[in-house]
Coordinates of C-alpha atoms and ligand atoms in Angstrom, one line a residue:
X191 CA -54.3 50.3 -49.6
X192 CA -54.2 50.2 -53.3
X193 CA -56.3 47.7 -54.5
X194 CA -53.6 45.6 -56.6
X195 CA -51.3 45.9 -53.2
X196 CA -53.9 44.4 -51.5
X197 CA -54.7 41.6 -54.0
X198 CA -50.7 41.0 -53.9
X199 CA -50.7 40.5 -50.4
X200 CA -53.3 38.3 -50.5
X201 CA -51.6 36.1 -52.6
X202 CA -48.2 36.5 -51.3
X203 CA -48.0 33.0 -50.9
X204 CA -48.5 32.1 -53.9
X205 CA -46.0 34.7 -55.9
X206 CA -43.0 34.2 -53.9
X207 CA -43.7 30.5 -54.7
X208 CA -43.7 31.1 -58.6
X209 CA -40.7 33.2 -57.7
X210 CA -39.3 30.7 -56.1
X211 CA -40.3 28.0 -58.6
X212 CA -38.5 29.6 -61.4
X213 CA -35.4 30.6 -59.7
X214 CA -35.1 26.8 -59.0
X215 CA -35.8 26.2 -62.6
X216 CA -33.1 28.8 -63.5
X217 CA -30.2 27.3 -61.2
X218 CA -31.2 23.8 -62.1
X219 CA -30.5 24.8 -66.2
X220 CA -27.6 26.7 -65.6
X221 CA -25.6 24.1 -67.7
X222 CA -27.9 24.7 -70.6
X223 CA -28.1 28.4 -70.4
X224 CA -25.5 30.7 -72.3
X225 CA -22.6 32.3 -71.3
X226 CA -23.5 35.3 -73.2
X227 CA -26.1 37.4 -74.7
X228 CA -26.8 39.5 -77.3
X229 CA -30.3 40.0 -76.8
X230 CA -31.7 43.9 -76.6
X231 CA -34.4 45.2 -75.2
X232 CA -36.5 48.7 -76.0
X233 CA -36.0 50.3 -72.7
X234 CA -38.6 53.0 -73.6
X235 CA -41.4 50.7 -71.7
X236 CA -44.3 53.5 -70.7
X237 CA -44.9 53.3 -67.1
X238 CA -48.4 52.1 -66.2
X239 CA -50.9 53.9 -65.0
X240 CA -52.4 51.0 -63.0
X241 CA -50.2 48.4 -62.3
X242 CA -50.2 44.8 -63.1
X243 CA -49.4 43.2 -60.0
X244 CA -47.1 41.1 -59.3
X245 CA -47.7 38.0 -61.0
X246 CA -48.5 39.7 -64.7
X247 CA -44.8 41.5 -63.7
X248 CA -43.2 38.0 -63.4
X249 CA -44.4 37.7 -66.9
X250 CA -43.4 40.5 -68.8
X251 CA -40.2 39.5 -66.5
X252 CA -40.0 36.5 -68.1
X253 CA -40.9 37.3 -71.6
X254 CA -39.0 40.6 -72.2
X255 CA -36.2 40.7 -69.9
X256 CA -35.1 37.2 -69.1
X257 CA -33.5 36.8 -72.3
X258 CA -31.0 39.8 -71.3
X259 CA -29.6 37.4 -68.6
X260 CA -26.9 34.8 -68.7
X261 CA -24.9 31.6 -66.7
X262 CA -22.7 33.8 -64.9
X263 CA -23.3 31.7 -61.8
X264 CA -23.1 28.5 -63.8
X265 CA -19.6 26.5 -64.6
X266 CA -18.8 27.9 -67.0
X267 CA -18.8 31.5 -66.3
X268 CA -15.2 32.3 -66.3
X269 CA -14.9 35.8 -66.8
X270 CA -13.4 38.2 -64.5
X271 CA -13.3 36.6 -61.0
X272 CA -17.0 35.3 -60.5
X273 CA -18.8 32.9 -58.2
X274 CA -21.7 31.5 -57.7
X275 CA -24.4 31.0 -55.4
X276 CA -24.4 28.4 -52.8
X277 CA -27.6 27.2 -51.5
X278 CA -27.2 28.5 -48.0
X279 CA -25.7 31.9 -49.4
X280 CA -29.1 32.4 -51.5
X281 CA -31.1 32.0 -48.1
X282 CA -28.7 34.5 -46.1
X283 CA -29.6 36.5 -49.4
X284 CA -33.6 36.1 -49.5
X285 CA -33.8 36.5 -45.5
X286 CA -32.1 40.0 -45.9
X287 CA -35.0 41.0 -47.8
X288 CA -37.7 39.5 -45.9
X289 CA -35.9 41.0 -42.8
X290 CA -35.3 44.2 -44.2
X291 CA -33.3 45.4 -41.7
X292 CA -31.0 48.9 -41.6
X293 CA -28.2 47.3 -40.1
X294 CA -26.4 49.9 -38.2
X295 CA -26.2 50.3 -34.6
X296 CA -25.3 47.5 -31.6
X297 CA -27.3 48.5 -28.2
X298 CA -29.1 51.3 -29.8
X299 CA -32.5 51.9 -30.2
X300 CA -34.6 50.0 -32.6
X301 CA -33.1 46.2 -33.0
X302 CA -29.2 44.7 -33.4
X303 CA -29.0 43.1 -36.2
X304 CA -25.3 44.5 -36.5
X305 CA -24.7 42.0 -34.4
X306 CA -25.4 39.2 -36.8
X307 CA -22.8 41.4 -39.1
X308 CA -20.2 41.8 -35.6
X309 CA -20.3 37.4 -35.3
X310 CA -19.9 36.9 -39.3
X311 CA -16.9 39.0 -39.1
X312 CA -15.5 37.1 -36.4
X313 CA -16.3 33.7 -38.3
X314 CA -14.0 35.3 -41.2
X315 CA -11.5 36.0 -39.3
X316 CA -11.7 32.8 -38.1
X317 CA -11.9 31.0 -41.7
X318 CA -9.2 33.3 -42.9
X319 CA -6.7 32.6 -39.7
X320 CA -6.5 36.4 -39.2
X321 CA -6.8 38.0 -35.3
X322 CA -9.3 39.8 -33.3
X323 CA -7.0 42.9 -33.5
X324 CA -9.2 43.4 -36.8
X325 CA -12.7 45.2 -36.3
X326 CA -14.8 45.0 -40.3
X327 CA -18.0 45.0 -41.9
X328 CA -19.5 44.8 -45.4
X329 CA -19.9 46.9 -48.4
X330 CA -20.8 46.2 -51.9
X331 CA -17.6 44.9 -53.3
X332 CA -13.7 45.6 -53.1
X333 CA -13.8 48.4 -54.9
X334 CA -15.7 50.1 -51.7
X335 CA -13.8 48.0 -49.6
X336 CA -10.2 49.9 -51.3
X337 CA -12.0 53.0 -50.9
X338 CA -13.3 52.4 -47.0
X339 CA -9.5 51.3 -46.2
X340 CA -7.6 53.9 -48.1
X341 CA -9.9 56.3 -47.0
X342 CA -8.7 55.9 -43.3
X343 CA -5.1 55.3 -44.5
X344 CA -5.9 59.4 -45.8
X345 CA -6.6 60.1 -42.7
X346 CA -3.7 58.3 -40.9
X347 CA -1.5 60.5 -43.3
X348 CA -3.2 63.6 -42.9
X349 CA -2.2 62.7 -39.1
X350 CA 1.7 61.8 -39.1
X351 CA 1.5 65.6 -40.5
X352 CA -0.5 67.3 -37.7
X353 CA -3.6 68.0 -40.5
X354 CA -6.9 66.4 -40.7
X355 CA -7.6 65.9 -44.1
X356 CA -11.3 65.0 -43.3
X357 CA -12.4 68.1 -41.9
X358 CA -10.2 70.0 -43.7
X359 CA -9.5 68.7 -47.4
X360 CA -6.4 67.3 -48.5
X361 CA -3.3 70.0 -48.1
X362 CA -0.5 67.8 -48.6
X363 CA 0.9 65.8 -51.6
X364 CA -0.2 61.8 -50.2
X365 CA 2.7 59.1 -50.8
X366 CA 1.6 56.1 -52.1
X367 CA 3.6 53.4 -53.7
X368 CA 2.5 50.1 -55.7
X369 CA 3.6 47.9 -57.3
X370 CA 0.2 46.1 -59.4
X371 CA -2.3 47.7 -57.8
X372 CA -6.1 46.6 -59.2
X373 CA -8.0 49.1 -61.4
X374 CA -10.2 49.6 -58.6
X375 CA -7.5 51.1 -56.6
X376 CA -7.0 53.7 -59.0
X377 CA -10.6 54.4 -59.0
X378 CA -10.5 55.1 -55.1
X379 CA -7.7 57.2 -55.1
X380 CA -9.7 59.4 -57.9
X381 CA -12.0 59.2 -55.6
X382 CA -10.6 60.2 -52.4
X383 CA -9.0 63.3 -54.3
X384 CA -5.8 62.1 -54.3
X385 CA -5.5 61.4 -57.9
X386 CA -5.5 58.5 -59.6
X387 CA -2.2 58.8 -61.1
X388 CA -0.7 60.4 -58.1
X389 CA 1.2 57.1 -56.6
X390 CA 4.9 56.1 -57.2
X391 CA 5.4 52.9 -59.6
X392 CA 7.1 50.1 -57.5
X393 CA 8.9 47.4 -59.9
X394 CA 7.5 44.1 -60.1
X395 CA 10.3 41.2 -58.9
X396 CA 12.4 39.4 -61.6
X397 CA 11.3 37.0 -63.6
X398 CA 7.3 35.8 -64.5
X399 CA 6.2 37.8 -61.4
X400 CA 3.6 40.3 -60.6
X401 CA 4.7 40.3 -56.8
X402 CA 6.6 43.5 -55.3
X403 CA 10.0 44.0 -55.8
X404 CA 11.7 44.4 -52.1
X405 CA 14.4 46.3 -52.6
X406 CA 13.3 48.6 -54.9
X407 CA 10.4 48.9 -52.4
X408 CA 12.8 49.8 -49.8
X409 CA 15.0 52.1 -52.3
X410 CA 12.0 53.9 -53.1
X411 CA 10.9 54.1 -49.5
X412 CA 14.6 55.6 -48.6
X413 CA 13.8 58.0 -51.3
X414 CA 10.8 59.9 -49.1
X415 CA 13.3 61.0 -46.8
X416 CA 11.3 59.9 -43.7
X417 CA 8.3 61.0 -44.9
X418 CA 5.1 58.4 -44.2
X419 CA 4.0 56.6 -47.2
X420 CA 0.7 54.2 -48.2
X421 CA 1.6 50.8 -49.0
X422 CA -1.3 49.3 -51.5
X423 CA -0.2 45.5 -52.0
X424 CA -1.5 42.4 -53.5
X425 CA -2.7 39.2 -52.6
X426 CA -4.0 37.8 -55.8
X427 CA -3.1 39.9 -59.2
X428 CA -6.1 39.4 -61.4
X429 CA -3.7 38.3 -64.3
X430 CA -1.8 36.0 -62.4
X431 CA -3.1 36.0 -58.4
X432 CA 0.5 36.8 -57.5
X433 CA 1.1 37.5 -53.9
X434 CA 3.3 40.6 -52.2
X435 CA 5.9 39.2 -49.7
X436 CA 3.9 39.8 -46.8
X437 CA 7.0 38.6 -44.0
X438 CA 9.1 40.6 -45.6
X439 CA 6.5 44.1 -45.5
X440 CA 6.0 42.9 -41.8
X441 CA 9.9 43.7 -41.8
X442 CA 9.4 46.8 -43.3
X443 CA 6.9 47.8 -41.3
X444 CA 9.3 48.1 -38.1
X445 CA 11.7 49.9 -39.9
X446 CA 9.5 52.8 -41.4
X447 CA 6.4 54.8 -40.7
X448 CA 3.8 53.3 -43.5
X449 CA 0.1 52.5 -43.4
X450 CA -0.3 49.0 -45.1
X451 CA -3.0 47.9 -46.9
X452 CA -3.4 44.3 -49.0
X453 CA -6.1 43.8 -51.7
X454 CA -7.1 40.5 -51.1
X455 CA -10.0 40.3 -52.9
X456 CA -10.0 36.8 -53.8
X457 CA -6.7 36.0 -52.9
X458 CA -7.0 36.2 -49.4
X459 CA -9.0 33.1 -49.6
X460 CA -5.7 31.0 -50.0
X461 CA -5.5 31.8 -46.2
X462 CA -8.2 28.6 -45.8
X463 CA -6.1 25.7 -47.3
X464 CA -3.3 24.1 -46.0
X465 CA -1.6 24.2 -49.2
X466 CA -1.8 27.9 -50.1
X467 CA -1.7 29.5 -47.1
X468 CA 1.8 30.5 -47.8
X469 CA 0.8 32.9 -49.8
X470 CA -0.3 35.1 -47.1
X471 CA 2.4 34.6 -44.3
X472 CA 2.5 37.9 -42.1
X473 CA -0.4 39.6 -43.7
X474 CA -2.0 39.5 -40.1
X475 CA 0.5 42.7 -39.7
X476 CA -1.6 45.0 -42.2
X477 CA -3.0 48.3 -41.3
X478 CA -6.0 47.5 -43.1
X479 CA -7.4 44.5 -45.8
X480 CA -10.2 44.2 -48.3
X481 CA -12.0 41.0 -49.2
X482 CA -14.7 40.2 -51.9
X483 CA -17.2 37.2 -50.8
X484 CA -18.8 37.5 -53.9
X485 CA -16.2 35.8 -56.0
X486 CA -14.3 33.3 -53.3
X487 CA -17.1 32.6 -51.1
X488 CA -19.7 31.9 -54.1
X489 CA -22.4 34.5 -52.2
X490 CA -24.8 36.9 -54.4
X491 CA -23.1 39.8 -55.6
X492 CA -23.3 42.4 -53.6
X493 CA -20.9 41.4 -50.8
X494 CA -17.2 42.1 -49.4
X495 CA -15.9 43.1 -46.5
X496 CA -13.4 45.6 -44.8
X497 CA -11.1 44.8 -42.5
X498 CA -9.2 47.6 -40.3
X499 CA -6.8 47.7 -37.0
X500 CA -8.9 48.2 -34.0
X501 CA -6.1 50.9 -33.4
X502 CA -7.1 53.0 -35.8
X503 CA -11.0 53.0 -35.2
X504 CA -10.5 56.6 -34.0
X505 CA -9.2 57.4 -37.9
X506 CA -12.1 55.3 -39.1
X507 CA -14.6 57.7 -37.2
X508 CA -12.6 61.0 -38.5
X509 CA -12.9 59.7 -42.0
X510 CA -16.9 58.2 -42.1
X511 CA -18.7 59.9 -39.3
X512 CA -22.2 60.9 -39.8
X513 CA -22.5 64.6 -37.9
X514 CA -19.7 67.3 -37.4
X515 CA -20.6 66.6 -33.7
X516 CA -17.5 65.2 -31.7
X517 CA -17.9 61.4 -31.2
X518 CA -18.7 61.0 -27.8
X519 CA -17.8 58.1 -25.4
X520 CA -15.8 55.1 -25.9
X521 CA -16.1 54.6 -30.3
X522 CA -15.7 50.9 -29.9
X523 CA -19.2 50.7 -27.1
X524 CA -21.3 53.2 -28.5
X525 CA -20.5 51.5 -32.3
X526 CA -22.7 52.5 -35.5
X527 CA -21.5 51.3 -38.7
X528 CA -22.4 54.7 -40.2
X529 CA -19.8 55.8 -38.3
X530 CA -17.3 54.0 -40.3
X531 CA -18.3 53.1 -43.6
X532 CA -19.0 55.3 -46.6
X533 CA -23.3 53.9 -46.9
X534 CA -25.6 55.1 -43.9
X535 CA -28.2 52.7 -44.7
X536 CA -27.3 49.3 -45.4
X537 CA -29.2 45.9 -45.9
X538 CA -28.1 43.0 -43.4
X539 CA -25.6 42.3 -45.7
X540 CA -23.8 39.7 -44.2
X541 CA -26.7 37.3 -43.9
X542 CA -25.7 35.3 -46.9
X543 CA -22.1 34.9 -45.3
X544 CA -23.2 33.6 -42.0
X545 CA -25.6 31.3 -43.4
X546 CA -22.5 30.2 -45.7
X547 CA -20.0 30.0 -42.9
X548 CA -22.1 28.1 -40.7
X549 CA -23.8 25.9 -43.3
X550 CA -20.3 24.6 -44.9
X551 CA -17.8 25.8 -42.1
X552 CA -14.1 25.8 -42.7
X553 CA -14.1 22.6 -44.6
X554 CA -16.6 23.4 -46.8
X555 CA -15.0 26.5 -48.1
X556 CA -11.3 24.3 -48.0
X557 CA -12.5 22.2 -50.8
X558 CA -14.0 25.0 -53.3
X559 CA -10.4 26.9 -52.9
X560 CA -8.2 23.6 -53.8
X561 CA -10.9 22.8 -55.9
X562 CA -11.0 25.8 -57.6
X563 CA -6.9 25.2 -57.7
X564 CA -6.7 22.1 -59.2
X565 CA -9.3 22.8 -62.1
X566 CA -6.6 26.1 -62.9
X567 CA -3.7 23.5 -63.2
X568 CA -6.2 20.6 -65.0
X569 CA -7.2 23.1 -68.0
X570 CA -3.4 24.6 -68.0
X571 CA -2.1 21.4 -68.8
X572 CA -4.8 21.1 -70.9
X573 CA -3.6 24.0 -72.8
X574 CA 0.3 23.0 -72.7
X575 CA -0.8 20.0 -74.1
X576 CA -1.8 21.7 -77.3
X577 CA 0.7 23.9 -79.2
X578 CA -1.2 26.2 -80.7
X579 CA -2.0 28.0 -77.3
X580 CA 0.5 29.3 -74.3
X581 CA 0.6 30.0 -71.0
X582 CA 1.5 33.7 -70.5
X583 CA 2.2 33.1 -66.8
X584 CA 2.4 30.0 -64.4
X585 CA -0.7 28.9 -62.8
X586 CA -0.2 29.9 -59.0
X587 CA -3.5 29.5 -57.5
X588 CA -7.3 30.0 -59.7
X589 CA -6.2 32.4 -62.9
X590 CA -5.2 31.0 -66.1
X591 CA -3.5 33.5 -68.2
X592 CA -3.1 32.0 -71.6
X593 CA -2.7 32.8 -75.5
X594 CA -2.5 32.0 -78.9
X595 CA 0.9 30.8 -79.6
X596 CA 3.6 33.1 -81.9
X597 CA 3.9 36.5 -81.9
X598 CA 2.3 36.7 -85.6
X599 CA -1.2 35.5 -84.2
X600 CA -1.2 37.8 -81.7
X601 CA -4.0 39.8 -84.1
X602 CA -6.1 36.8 -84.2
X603 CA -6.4 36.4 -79.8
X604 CA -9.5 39.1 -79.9
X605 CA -11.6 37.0 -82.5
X606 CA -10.3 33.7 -80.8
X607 CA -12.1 35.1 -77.7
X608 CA -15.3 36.6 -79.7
X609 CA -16.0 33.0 -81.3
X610 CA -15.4 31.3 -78.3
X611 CA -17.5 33.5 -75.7
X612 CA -20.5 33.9 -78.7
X613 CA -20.6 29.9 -78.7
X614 CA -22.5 30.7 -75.0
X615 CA -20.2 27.5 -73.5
X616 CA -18.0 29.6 -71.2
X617 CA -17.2 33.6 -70.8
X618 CA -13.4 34.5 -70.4
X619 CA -12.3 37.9 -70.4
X620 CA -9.2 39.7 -72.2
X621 CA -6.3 40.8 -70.4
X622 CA -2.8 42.2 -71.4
X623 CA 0.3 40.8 -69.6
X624 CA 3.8 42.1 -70.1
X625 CA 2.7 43.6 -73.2
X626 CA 1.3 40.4 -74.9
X627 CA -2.3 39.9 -75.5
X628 CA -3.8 37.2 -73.5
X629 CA -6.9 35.6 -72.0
X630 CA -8.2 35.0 -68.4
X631 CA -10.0 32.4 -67.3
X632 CA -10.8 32.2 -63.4
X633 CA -11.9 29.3 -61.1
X634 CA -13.4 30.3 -58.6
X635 CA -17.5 28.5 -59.4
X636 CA -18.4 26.2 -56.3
X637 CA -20.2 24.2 -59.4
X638 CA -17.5 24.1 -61.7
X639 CA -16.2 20.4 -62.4
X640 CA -13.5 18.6 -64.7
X641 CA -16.3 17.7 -67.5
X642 CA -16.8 21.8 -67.8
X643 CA -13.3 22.1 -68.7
X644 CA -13.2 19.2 -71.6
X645 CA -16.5 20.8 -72.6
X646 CA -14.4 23.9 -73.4
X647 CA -11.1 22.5 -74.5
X648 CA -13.1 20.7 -77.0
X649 CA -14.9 24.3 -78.5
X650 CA -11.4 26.1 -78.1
X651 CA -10.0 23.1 -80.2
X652 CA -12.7 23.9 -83.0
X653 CA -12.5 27.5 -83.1
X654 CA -8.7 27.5 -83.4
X655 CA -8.7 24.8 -86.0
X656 CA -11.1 27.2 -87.6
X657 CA -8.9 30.0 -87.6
X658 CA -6.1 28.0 -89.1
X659 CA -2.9 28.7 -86.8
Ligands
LIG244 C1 -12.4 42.0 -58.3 C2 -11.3 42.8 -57.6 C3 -11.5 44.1 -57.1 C4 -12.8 44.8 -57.3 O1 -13.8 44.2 -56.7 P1 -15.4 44.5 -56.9 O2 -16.0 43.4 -56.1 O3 -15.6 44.3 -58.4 O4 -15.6 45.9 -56.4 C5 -10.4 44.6 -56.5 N1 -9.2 44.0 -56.4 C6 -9.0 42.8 -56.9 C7 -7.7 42.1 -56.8 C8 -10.1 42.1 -57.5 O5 -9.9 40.9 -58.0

């Protein structure tokens, strides 16, 4: 063994307690630390010849590259649609690397740890009120989680046609229609060769809404003649987390020959309070659902999950499967997530979400989504309270989506963002809704508490004074 290996190992102990050390330093400052960065680095660093270990590496760590980084799990972080980490989540997350297992196979040779990833599935379903009918597992984020669910709904076409687009390459034009599907849904379709402009527009509904418009749904749907279509709907639009009708797609669904799939990336979370549950009525009758737990569920990026029909684990296996060999035996007992998911090998990834589940259970996870709820509504009125700034759309569950009042300071909305993010308070992130400029903020932070949001109404309040509206 090298020698600076073996002086590592000796000392294990005593690194991963430094490590440890600072991250605890780092999570306890997260108040203090900016929002944003504009530190550089010179990424030209010369590789050594002999290493430093591991210790003088946590020091050039410190010095050189620690300054790149920034709150995003703190408060005030509200940018895109980002969590935290909760305590338990961070052990799940250290324990997958200590454990370093290839989670793959149940009753194969050479350990089970799918297992672990088999029983946090079925405590999601749980937390989310979905049914057993569902078989999933995890990926990186909803973008992979689109692209493992759409990719079987590919298949599933390919099928109602007599082709198999897997073996054989995609040979017919794929209907898909939408109504505000999520960049990342675009992205897949690139990606599975269908095109990422290749789906038919579906009209939003009247009014402030980003939700599905039924009937034109169902005029458009009379329009294929027959033919089988891809549904992609919402449950949670990033501007606005507007929800799809799922009761009334259930109702489609007996009427027409579709596969359904629902982004629920952080939406599908309403599913765990009593008061926004609503939301998702009937989505229990989709084909196939992705989920993110790195925004909802405040565990360490990377982490989502899949969720498809046990009916269709046949299509799953067509779609993912590792060898041209026929799958032999009964798919569901002779199970091996490589079979079904686009990775082959894979971290116990859902460590962090059992030891969340189990460490907070359902009640736990109740109180950060109404939380999370009533801070959106708390800094909207906030914002009505003050009329220099608008809401662009009404606050349905996490997402603000605000501007700068009047049309004529609609110029000024990018350097009202600039000053506020470069103050290192908070991070929001742009966003264009129904044509008008705008701003997001998302609450979604296990940490985030009323005294963050007066901490920002007071530097918006400055910045906009500043800019004399
Ligand atoms: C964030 C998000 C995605 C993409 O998720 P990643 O985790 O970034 O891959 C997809 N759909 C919706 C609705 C989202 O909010």
């Amino acid at each position: 063994m090298n020698s600076i290996l073996q002086h590592d190992l000796k000392n294990f102990e005593v690194i991963l307690e430094k490590a440890k050390q600072q991250g605890i330093d780092f999570l306890n400052n997260l108040e203090n630390i900016p929002t944003s960065s504009k530190n550089k680095v010179d990424t030209n660093r010369v590789l050594n010849e002999v290493g430093l270990g591991s210790e003088e590496a946590l020091i050039e760590f410190n010095e050189r590259l620690v300054p790149l980084l920034v709150s995003s799990p703190g408060p005030r972080y509200w940018g895109f649609v980002t969590g935290g980490s909760t305590p338990a989540s961070i052990v799940g997350d250290w324990l997958s690397s200590i454990y370093d297992q290839n989670t793959q196979a149940v009753a194969a040779q050479g350990g089970n740890s799918a297992l672990i990833e088999f029983e946090t599935i079925h405590l999601l379903l749980q937390l989310l009120e979905l049914p057993d009918t569902f078989m999933g597992g995890f990926v990186t984020g909803a973008t992979m989680s689109n692209f493992t669910c759409l990719g079987v709904a590919r298949q599933w076409f390919g099928k109602q046609l007599g082709k198999d687009f897997a073996k054989n390459g995609i040979s017919e034009t794929i209907n898909i229609l939408t109504a505000m599907p999520h960049s990342s849904s675009l992205k897949t379709l690139s990606m599975l060769g269908i095109g990422s402009q290749n789906y038919t527009v579906v009209k939003t509904s009247e009014g402030n809404r980003e939700a599905i418009d039924i009937d034109d749904l169902e005029t458009k749907i009379k329009e294929l003649n027959g033919k089988p279509f891809i549904l992609i709907s919402s449950a949670g639009t990033v501007n606005t987390a507007d929800f799809d009708d799922f009761k009334e797609i259930s109702a489609l669904k007996s009427k027409y020959n579709f596969w359904w799939h629902i982004d629920a990336a952080f939406g599908g979370f309403a599913a765990v309070s009593e008061k926004y549950k609503h939301y998702v009525e009937g989505w229990q009758g989709a084909d196939s659902i992705a989920v993110d737990c790195h925004k909802w569920l405040n565990v360490p990026y990377e982490s989502a999950f899949y969720l498809v029909k046990k009916e269709h684990i046949n299509l799953q296996i067509e779609t993912f499967q590792n060898s041209n060999a026929p799958y032999l035996g009964n798919p569901l007992e002779n199970f091996n997530y490589l079979n079904v998911l686009p990775e082959n090998s894979r971290r116990l990834r859902a460590l962090p979400v059992w030891f969340s589940l189990v460490a907070y259970g359902k009640e736990g996870f109740c109180d950060i989504i109404e939380k999370s709820a009533l801070l959106a509504l708390h800094f909207g009125n906030e914002l009505i309270e003050d009329s220099r700034f608008e809401l662009l759309a009404p606050i349905r569950l996490n997402n603000v989506c605000f501007t700068l009042k009047g049309d004529e300071n609609q110029d000024k909305v990018a350097q009202f963002l600039m000053r506020l993010n470069d103050t290192g308070k908070v991070f929001m992130t742009p966003t264009v809704y129904q044509n008008k400029k705008g701003i997001r903020a998302s609450f979604v932070n296990w940490r985030t508490a009323e005294e963050d949001i007066k901490i920002v109404i007071e530097e918006m309040k400055n910045i906009i004074s500043d800019l004399d509206l």
